[in-house]
C-alpha cells in the first residue's frame, strides 16, 4: 500500500496586506533545497518515498510502499514533517530578504476558488482477468466510506454555506475510468503496477479525502485492505450496486445527519451506514471463518473492531465516542464550538480560517499538534516513529532497497537515477542498473553488490 498527497500551497503576509508572491515563486522557494540536492523538483528520498512538484504548483509526496498500516501512517506523517522543514527554510529566506510573505502548506482537498487536489491510495493486487468486476463491486464501499473517513468541509453555495462530510465527494465525476483529471473517477484504472506486470496490478483510488487524523488514515486503508483480501480469496461481496453513483456520493456527503438513503439497482434504499455495515459484516465473517482475525497484528485488529463500532456509534447518533477519532466529526465539533461561542454562521470568514488552521501542517500556525497534545485528536504512531520514517524506509518492502541506494549514492556524491522499480548508478562508461520487480523483496544480492560498488 502507498499514499500520495497533494498539498495546498498558499502565502500570507505578516502585515495583513495582500501577498505579491506568486504560487510558482513560492513553490520554487519551497523546493530550492531539493533542487540543490537532487537537481530536480522530482526526487526520491532516503526513506524510499518520492517528493515532487506537481502541475499547478502543488507540492506532492508519494509514500514508500508499505505492508504495515503503522508504517503507512508514519510515512504519511513523515511527508508532513519533510515539507514543513522545507517551508521553514523557505520562510527563513523570506525573513532574511525582508519580505512579509510566509509560506503555508495546507493538507486538504479544495481551495477557496473550488480547485480540487487529491489524496490517492494505491493497493498492489494480484493480476486477474476479473479486475473490472472486482473494482465494480467496491464502488458502493468507496462511495459510502466517507461517513467514516471524510475530512469534513465548509461548502460555499449561492444559497449559503453548509458543513459537509467529504471534501472530494462533489469533485467526483465518474465511478471508474482510465482518466485522472478530466473525468476524475473514484478508481483510476490506468494499468501501471510498478512491479512485475505478469503478476501484479495497482488499484489506484482517488476518491478519498486527505486526513489529518491518523486513525482516519489508518481506517481508510485497513478496511479497503480487508475487502481486497476477500476478493483475492474468491468471496463475492454483497450486491450493493447503485443506480446513480455520482448522485449517491453527493447526497451522502451533504447529509451530516446520516439519514439520507441512496437507491440500489435491486430496488432497495439504504443509508451509507447500512451499506458500510454489509461490507463490514462480510469482512468480519470471512476473517473469522478463515482464522485471519487471530493472525492480524494489534493495529489491524483494532481498526477492524473500530469499523464495526464506529458504524454503531454513528447510527446511534453518539458522536461523542468518535470526536477524537474521525476527521469530519472532530472538525465539526471544533467548528460548532466556535459557532456557539461567537454566533458565527457557516459563511463567516473566521470559520473558514479555523478550518484552514485545522489542515495547516505547521506546528505553530496549524492546530494539529496542539489538538493531539491536548487529547483532542487521537494518535496511532509516536513522534519517534514519525521521525524515523522521515529518514528511513519501511524495512519489509522493496522501499528498503531504494532507500539504502539513495542514501549511499547521495553520501558518496555519485550521479544516479531512481524510480519505483529501477536503481541506476550513472558512470562515465555507462550505467549500472538493477530492476526491482518484486515490491515485497526487502533483500537483494544485486543491490548489495551495487552498494558495495558505490
PDB file of N, CA, C and O in Angstrom, residues 240-276:
ATOM      1  N   UNK A 240     -24.520  -4.518  -3.924  1.00  0.00           N
ATOM      2  CA  UNK A 240     -24.973  -3.202  -3.474  1.00  0.00           C
ATOM      3  C   UNK A 240     -24.834  -2.156  -4.573  1.00  0.00           C
ATOM      4  O   UNK A 240     -24.658  -0.976  -4.300  1.00  0.00           O
ATOM      5  N   UNK A 241     -24.934  -2.600  -5.817  1.00  0.00           N
ATOM      6  CA  UNK A 241     -24.720  -1.694  -6.936  1.00  0.00           C
ATOM      7  C   UNK A 241     -25.732  -0.559  -6.910  1.00  0.00           C
ATOM      8  O   UNK A 241     -26.933  -0.772  -6.738  1.00  0.00           O
ATOM      9  N   UNK A 242     -25.236   0.666  -7.105  1.00  0.00           N
ATOM     10  CA  UNK A 242     -26.063   1.862  -7.013  1.00  0.00           C
ATOM     11  C   UNK A 242     -26.619   2.267  -8.371  1.00  0.00           C
ATOM     12  O   UNK A 242     -25.963   2.099  -9.408  1.00  0.00           O
ATOM     13  N   UNK A 243     -27.834   2.828  -8.366  1.00  0.00           N
ATOM     14  CA  UNK A 243     -28.456   3.296  -9.606  1.00  0.00           C
ATOM     15  C   UNK A 243     -27.691   4.485 -10.174  1.00  0.00           C
ATOM     16  O   UNK A 243     -27.421   4.554 -11.371  1.00  0.00           O
ATOM     17  N   UNK A 244     -27.322   5.426  -9.307  1.00  0.00           N
ATOM     18  CA  UNK A 244     -26.635   6.647  -9.738  1.00  0.00           C
ATOM     19  C   UNK A 244     -25.500   6.937  -8.758  1.00  0.00           C
ATOM     20  O   UNK A 244     -25.676   7.659  -7.781  1.00  0.00           O
ATOM     21  N   UNK A 245     -24.310   6.377  -9.000  1.00  0.00           N
ATOM     22  CA  UNK A 245     -23.202   6.532  -8.055  1.00  0.00           C
ATOM     23  C   UNK A 245     -22.826   7.984  -7.780  1.00  0.00           C
ATOM     24  O   UNK A 245     -22.532   8.345  -6.641  1.00  0.00           O
ATOM     25  N   UNK A 246     -22.800   8.832  -8.805  1.00  0.00           N
ATOM     26  CA  UNK A 246     -22.364  10.211  -8.607  1.00  0.00           C
ATOM     27  C   UNK A 246     -23.386  11.022  -7.815  1.00  0.00           C
ATOM     28  O   UNK A 246     -23.024  11.898  -7.021  1.00  0.00           O
ATOM     29  N   UNK A 247     -24.653  10.738  -7.991  1.00  0.00           N
ATOM     30  CA  UNK A 247     -25.650  11.397  -7.152  1.00  0.00           C
ATOM     31  C   UNK A 247     -25.553  10.887  -5.726  1.00  0.00           C
ATOM     32  O   UNK A 247     -25.660  11.662  -4.766  1.00  0.00           O
ATOM     33  N   UNK A 248     -25.322   9.591  -5.581  1.00  0.00           N
ATOM     34  CA  UNK A 248     -25.243   8.992  -4.246  1.00  0.00           C
ATOM     35  C   UNK A 248     -24.093   9.569  -3.441  1.00  0.00           C
ATOM     36  O   UNK A 248     -24.246   9.876  -2.248  1.00  0.00           O
ATOM     37  N   UNK A 249     -22.924   9.738  -4.067  1.00  0.00           N
ATOM     38  CA  UNK A 249     -21.771  10.226  -3.307  1.00  0.00           C
ATOM     39  C   UNK A 249     -22.006  11.651  -2.815  1.00  0.00           C
ATOM     40  O   UNK A 249     -21.584  12.029  -1.703  1.00  0.00           O
ATOM     41  N   UNK A 250     -22.714  12.456  -3.604  1.00  0.00           N
ATOM     42  CA  UNK A 250     -23.023  13.811  -3.192  1.00  0.00           C
ATOM     43  C   UNK A 250     -24.109  13.845  -2.121  1.00  0.00           C
ATOM     44  O   UNK A 250     -24.000  14.593  -1.132  1.00  0.00           O
ATOM     45  N   UNK A 251     -25.150  13.060  -2.309  1.00  0.00           N
ATOM     46  CA  UNK A 251     -26.246  13.029  -1.326  1.00  0.00           C
ATOM     47  C   UNK A 251     -25.743  12.605   0.050  1.00  0.00           C
ATOM     48  O   UNK A 251     -26.149  13.160   1.071  1.00  0.00           O
ATOM     49  N   UNK A 252     -24.860  11.625   0.069  1.00  0.00           N
ATOM     50  CA  UNK A 252     -24.315  11.144   1.346  1.00  0.00           C
ATOM     51  C   UNK A 252     -23.478  12.230   2.003  1.00  0.00           C
ATOM     52  O   UNK A 252     -23.578  12.479   3.207  1.00  0.00           O
ATOM     53  N   UNK A 253     -22.650  12.910   1.227  1.00  0.00           N
ATOM     54  CA  UNK A 253     -21.783  13.941   1.775  1.00  0.00           C
ATOM     55  C   UNK A 253     -22.570  15.116   2.338  1.00  0.00           C
ATOM     56  O   UNK A 253     -22.188  15.705   3.357  1.00  0.00           O
ATOM     57  N   UNK A 254     -23.691  15.455   1.701  1.00  0.00           N
ATOM     58  CA  UNK A 254     -24.457  16.637   2.098  1.00  0.00           C
ATOM     59  C   UNK A 254     -25.294  16.399   3.350  1.00  0.00           C
ATOM     60  O   UNK A 254     -25.786  17.366   3.945  1.00  0.00           O
ATOM     61  N   UNK A 255     -25.483  15.138   3.747  1.00  0.00           N
ATOM     62  CA  UNK A 255     -26.366  14.809   4.870  1.00  0.00           C
ATOM     63  C   UNK A 255     -25.552  14.475   6.120  1.00  0.00           C
ATOM     64  O   UNK A 255     -25.172  13.319   6.331  1.00  0.00           O
ATOM     65  N   UNK A 256     -25.302  15.476   6.962  1.00  0.00           N
ATOM     66  CA  UNK A 256     -24.498  15.232   8.162  1.00  0.00           C
ATOM     67  C   UNK A 256     -25.281  14.496   9.246  1.00  0.00           C
ATOM     68  O   UNK A 256     -24.695  14.071  10.244  1.00  0.00           O
ATOM     69  N   UNK A 257     -26.575  14.339   9.047  1.00  0.00           N
ATOM     70  CA  UNK A 257     -27.368  13.541   9.995  1.00  0.00           C
ATOM     71  C   UNK A 257     -27.324  12.050   9.674  1.00  0.00           C
ATOM     72  O   UNK A 257     -27.834  11.229  10.437  1.00  0.00           O
ATOM     73  N   UNK A 258     -26.760  11.698   8.516  1.00  0.00           N
ATOM     74  CA  UNK A 258     -26.524  10.304   8.112  1.00  0.00           C
ATOM     75  C   UNK A 258     -27.817   9.510   7.948  1.00  0.00           C
ATOM     76  O   UNK A 258     -27.831   8.296   8.136  1.00  0.00           O
ATOM     77  N   UNK A 259     -28.890  10.186   7.559  1.00  0.00           N
ATOM     78  CA  UNK A 259     -30.177   9.510   7.369  1.00  0.00           C
ATOM     79  C   UNK A 259     -30.562   9.381   5.901  1.00  0.00           C
ATOM     80  O   UNK A 259     -31.514   8.690   5.556  1.00  0.00           O
ATOM     81  N   UNK A 260     -29.823  10.049   5.014  1.00  0.00           N
ATOM     82  CA  UNK A 260     -30.126  10.016   3.586  1.00  0.00           C
ATOM     83  C   UNK A 260     -29.976   8.601   3.037  1.00  0.00           C
ATOM     84  O   UNK A 260     -29.003   7.909   3.326  1.00  0.00           O
ATOM     85  N   UNK A 261     -30.952   8.158   2.244  1.00  0.00           N
ATOM     86  CA  UNK A 261     -30.858   6.844   1.604  1.00  0.00           C
ATOM     87  C   UNK A 261     -30.512   7.018   0.129  1.00  0.00           C
ATOM     88  O   UNK A 261     -30.853   8.039  -0.484  1.00  0.00           O
ATOM     89  N   UNK A 262     -29.829   6.023  -0.422  1.00  0.00           N
ATOM     90  CA  UNK A 262     -29.491   6.015  -1.841  1.00  0.00           C
ATOM     91  C   UNK A 262     -30.082   4.769  -2.473  1.00  0.00           C
ATOM     92  O   UNK A 262     -30.242   3.723  -1.818  1.00  0.00           O
ATOM     93  N   UNK A 263     -30.405   4.876  -3.756  1.00  0.00           N
ATOM     94  CA  UNK A 263     -31.129   3.803  -4.431  1.00  0.00           C
ATOM     95  C   UNK A 263     -30.176   2.754  -5.011  1.00  0.00           C
ATOM     96  O   UNK A 263     -29.208   3.092  -5.695  1.00  0.00           O
ATOM     97  N   UNK A 264     -30.481   1.487  -4.738  1.00  0.00           N
ATOM     98  CA  UNK A 264     -29.720   0.368  -5.291  1.00  0.00           C
ATOM     99  C   UNK A 264     -30.440  -0.193  -6.502  1.00  0.00           C
ATOM    100  O   UNK A 264     -31.663  -0.030  -6.651  1.00  0.00           O
ATOM    101  N   UNK A 265     -29.713  -0.887  -7.367  1.00  0.00           N
ATOM    102  CA  UNK A 265     -30.310  -1.444  -8.577  1.00  0.00           C
ATOM    103  C   UNK A 265     -31.339  -2.528  -8.281  1.00  0.00           C
ATOM    104  O   UNK A 265     -32.222  -2.796  -9.098  1.00  0.00           O
ATOM    105  N   UNK A 266     -31.259  -3.148  -7.089  1.00  0.00           N
ATOM    106  CA  UNK A 266     -32.246  -4.173  -6.736  1.00  0.00           C
ATOM    107  C   UNK A 266     -33.512  -3.574  -6.132  1.00  0.00           C
ATOM    108  O   UNK A 266     -34.397  -4.300  -5.669  1.00  0.00           O
ATOM    109  N   UNK A 267     -33.601  -2.245  -6.118  1.00  0.00           N
ATOM    110  CA  UNK A 267     -34.796  -1.575  -5.638  1.00  0.00           C
ATOM    111  C   UNK A 267     -34.734  -1.107  -4.199  1.00  0.00           C
ATOM    112  O   UNK A 267     -35.576  -0.314  -3.769  1.00  0.00           O
ATOM    113  N   UNK A 268     -33.771  -1.571  -3.436  1.00  0.00           N
ATOM    114  CA  UNK A 268     -33.663  -1.146  -2.043  1.00  0.00           C
ATOM    115  C   UNK A 268     -33.140   0.287  -1.949  1.00  0.00           C
ATOM    116  O   UNK A 268     -32.487   0.778  -2.866  1.00  0.00           O
ATOM    117  N   UNK A 269     -33.448   0.919  -0.832  1.00  0.00           N
ATOM    118  CA  UNK A 269     -32.852   2.202  -0.499  1.00  0.00           C
ATOM    119  C   UNK A 269     -32.156   2.043   0.850  1.00  0.00           C
ATOM    120  O   UNK A 269     -32.787   1.654   1.843  1.00  0.00           O
ATOM    121  N   UNK A 270     -30.852   2.318   0.888  1.00  0.00           N
ATOM    122  CA  UNK A 270     -30.064   2.131   2.097  1.00  0.00           C
ATOM    123  C   UNK A 270     -29.308   3.405   2.426  1.00  0.00           C
ATOM    124  O   UNK A 270     -28.972   4.193   1.537  1.00  0.00           O
ATOM    125  N   UNK A 271     -29.017   3.582   3.704  1.00  0.00           N
ATOM    126  CA  UNK A 271     -28.137   4.671   4.112  1.00  0.00           C
ATOM    127  C   UNK A 271     -26.685   4.247   3.882  1.00  0.00           C
ATOM    128  O   UNK A 271     -26.395   3.057   3.702  1.00  0.00           O
ATOM    129  N   UNK A 272     -25.783   5.227   3.934  1.00  0.00           N
ATOM    130  CA  UNK A 272     -24.354   4.915   3.791  1.00  0.00           C
ATOM    131  C   UNK A 272     -23.907   3.979   4.907  1.00  0.00           C
ATOM    132  O   UNK A 272     -23.088   3.072   4.678  1.00  0.00           O
ATOM    133  N   UNK A 273     -24.433   4.171   6.109  1.00  0.00           N
ATOM    134  CA  UNK A 273     -24.052   3.313   7.232  1.00  0.00           C
ATOM    135  C   UNK A 273     -24.539   1.889   7.038  1.00  0.00           C
ATOM    136  O   UNK A 273     -23.839   0.928   7.390  1.00  0.00           O
ATOM    137  N   UNK A 274     -25.727   1.733   6.479  1.00  0.00           N
ATOM    138  CA  UNK A 274     -26.229   0.378   6.201  1.00  0.00           C
ATOM    139  C   UNK A 274     -25.383  -0.317   5.135  1.00  0.00           C
ATOM    140  O   UNK A 274     -25.118  -1.523   5.226  1.00  0.00           O
ATOM    141  N   UNK A 275     -24.929   0.437   4.135  1.00  0.00           N
ATOM    142  CA  UNK A 275     -24.041  -0.137   3.115  1.00  0.00           C
ATOM    143  C   UNK A 275     -22.720  -0.547   3.750  1.00  0.00           C
ATOM    144  O   UNK A 275     -22.213  -1.655   3.513  1.00  0.00           O
ATOM    145  N   UNK A 276     -22.153   0.338   4.564  1.00  0.00           N
ATOM    146  CA  UNK A 276     -20.903   0.007   5.241  1.00  0.00           C
ATOM    147  C   UNK A 276     -21.053  -1.212   6.146  1.00  0.00           C
ATOM    148  O   UNK A 276     -20.147  -2.054   6.224  1.00  0.00           O
TER     149      UNK A 276
END
